[in-house]
XYZ file of N, CA and C in Angstrom:
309
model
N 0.845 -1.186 0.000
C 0.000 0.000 0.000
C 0.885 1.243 0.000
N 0.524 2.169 -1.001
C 1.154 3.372 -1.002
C 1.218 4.516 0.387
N 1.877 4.665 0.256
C 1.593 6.027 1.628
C 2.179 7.583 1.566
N 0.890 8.071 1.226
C 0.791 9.882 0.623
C 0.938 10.464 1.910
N 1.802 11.513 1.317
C 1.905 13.075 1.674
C 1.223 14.336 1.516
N 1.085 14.753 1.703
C 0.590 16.177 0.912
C 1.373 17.189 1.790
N 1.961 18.095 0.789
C 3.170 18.923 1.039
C 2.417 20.359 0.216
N 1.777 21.205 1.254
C 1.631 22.912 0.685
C 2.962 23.823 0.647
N 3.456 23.719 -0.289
C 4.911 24.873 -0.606
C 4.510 25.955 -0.740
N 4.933 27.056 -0.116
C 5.187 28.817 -0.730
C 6.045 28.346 -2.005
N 5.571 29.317 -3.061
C 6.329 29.517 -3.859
C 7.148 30.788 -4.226
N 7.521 31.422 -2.742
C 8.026 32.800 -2.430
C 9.572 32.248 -2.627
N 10.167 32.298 -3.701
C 11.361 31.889 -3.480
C 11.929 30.799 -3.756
N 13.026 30.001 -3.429
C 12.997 28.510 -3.591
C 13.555 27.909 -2.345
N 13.467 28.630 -1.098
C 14.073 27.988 -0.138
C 13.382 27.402 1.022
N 11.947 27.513 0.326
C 10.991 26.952 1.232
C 11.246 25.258 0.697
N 10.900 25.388 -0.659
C 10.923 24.591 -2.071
C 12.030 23.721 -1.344
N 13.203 23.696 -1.331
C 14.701 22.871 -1.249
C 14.504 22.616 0.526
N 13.959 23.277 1.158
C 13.998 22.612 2.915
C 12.845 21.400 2.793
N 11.747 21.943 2.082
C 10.604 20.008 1.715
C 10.878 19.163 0.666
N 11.782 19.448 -0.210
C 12.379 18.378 -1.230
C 13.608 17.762 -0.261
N 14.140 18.606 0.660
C 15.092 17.993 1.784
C 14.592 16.787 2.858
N 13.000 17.370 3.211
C 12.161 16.383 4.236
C 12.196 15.164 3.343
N 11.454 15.870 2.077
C 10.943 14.269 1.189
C 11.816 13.664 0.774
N 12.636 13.326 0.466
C 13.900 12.351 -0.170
C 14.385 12.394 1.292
N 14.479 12.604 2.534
C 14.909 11.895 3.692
C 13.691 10.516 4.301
N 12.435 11.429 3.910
C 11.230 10.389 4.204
C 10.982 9.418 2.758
N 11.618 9.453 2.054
C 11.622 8.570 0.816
C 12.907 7.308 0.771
N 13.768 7.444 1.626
C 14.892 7.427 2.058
C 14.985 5.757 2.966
N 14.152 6.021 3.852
C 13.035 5.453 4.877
C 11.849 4.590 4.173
N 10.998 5.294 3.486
C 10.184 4.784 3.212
C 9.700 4.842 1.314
N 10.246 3.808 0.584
C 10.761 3.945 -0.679
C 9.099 3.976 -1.240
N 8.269 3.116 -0.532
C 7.131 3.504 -1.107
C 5.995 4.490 -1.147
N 6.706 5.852 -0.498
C 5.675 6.963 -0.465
C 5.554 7.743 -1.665
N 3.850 8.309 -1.505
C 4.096 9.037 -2.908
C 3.959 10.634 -2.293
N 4.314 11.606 -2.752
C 4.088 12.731 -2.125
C 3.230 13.731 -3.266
N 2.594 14.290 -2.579
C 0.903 14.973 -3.030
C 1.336 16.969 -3.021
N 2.115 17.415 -4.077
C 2.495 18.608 -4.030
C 2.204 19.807 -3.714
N 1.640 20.350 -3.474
C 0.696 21.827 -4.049
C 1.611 22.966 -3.936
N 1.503 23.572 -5.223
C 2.528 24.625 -4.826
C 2.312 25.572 -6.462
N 3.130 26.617 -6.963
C 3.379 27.240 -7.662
C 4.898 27.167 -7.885
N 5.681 26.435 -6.893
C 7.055 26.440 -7.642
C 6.914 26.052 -9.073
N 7.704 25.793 -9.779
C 8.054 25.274 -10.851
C 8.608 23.700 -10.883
N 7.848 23.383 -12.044
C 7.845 21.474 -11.917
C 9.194 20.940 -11.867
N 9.779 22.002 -12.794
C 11.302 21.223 -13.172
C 11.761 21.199 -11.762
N 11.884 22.120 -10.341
C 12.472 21.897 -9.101
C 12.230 20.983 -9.071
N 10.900 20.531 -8.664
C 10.958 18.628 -8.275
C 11.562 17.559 -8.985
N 11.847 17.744 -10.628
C 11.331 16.533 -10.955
C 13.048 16.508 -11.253
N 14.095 17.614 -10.465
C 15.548 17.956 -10.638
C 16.052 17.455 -9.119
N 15.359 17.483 -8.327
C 15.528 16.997 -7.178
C 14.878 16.194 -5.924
N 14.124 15.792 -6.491
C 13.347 15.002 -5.707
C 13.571 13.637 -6.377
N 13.728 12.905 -4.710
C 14.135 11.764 -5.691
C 12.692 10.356 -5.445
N 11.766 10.684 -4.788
C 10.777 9.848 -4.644
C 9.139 10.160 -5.728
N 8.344 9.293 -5.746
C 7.483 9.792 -6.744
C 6.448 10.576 -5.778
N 5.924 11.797 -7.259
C 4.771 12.593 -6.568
C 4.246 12.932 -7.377
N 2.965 14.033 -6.921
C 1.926 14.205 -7.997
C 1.784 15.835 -7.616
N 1.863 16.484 -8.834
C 2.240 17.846 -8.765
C 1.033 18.499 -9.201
N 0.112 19.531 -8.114
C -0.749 19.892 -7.676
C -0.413 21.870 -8.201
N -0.964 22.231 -9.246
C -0.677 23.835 -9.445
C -1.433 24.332 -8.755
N -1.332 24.975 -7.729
C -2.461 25.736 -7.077
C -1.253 26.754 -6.096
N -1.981 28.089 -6.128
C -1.083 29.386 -5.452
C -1.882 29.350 -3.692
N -0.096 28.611 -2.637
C -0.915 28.301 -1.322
C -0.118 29.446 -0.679
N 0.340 30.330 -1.319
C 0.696 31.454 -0.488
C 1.234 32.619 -1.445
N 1.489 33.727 -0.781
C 1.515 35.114 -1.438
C 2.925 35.747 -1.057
N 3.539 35.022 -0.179
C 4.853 35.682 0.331
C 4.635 37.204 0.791
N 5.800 37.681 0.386
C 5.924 39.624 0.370
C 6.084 39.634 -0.675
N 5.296 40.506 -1.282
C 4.998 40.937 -2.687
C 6.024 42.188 -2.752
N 6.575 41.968 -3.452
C 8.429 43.088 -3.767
C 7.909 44.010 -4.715
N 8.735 45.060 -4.706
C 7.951 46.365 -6.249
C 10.349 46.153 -7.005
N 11.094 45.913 -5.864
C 12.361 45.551 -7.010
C 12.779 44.459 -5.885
N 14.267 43.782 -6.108
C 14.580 42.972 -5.565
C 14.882 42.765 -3.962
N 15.032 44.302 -3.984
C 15.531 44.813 -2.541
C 14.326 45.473 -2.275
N 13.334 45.735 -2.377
C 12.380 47.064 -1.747
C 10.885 45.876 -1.623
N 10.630 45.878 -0.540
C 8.875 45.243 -0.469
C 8.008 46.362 -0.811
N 6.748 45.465 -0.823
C 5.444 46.295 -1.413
C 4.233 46.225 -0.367
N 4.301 46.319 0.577
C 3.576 46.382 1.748
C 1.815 46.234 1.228
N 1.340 47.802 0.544
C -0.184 47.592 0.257
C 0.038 46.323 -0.811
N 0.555 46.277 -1.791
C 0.565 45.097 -2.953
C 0.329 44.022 -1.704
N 1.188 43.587 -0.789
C 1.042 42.350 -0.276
C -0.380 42.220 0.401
N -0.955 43.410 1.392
C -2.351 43.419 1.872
C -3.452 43.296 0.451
N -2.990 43.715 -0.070
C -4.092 43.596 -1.643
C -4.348 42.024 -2.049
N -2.996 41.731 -2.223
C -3.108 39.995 -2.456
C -4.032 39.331 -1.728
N -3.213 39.487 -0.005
C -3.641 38.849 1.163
C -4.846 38.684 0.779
N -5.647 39.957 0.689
C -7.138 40.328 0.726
C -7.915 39.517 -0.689
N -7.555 39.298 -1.653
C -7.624 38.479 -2.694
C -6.865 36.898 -2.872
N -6.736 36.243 -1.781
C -6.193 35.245 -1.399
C -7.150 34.305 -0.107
N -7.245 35.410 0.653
C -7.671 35.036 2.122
C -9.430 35.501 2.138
N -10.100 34.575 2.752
C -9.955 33.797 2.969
C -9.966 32.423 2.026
N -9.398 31.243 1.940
C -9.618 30.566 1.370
C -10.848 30.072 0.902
N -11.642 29.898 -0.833
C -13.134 29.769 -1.269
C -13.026 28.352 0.108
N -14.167 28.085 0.433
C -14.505 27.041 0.897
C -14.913 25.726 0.111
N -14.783 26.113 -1.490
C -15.158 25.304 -2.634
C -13.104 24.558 -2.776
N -12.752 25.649 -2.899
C -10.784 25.550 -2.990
C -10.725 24.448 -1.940
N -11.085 24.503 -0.922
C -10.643 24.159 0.590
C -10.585 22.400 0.254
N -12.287 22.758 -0.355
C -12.724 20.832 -0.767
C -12.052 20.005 -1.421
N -11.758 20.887 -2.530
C -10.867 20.162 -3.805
C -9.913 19.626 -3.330
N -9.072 20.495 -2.448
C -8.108 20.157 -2.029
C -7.744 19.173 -1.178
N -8.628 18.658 -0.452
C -8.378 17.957 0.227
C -9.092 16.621 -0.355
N -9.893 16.879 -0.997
C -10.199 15.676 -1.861
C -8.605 15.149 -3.066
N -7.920 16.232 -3.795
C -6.883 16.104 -4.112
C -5.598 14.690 -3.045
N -5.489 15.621 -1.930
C -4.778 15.198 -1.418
C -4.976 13.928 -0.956
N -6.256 13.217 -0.735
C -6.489 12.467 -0.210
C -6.622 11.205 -1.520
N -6.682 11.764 -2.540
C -6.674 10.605 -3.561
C -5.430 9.603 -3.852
């Protein structure tokens, strides 16, 4: 019997990204038959470049980070704007998702 994960990544960056591709290939490591259940907005190629167990890659935006205006300068209202167009989660989103994960 298989045994799922479900892993919600920020896709603020990639260092959220590389600390749970770090968990999962330690828990894959251990346990060769898990499958792990993605959700994220990173980009596919991260996983499928470093991860070394199988998973199922879930596009969905589970966070907003700090919304930047250049590399160095944040965007404070941009980020409350998001927030506010993010949060609260549809309660329709909520379902899928966990119907997702649970498949």
């Amino acid at each position: 019997m298989t045994l799922h994960f479900a892993y919600f990544i920020t896709p603020h960056g990639y260092g959220h990204a590389a600390r749970a591709t770090a968990v999962m290939n330690a828990i894959h490591a251990r346990r060769p038959d898990v499958c792990f259940e993605i959700f994220t907005r990173v980009p596919t190629w991260f996983f499928k470049m470093s991860l070394q167990g199988a998973y199922n890659y879930h596009d969905v935006l589970t966070d907003i980070g700090l919304v930047q205006s250049t590399s160095m300068e944040e965007d404070l209202p941009g980020t409350i704007q998001q927030l506010g167009e993010l949060l609260p989660y549809r309660p329709a989103l909520v379902e899928r998702l966990a119907r997702q994960a649970q498949e």
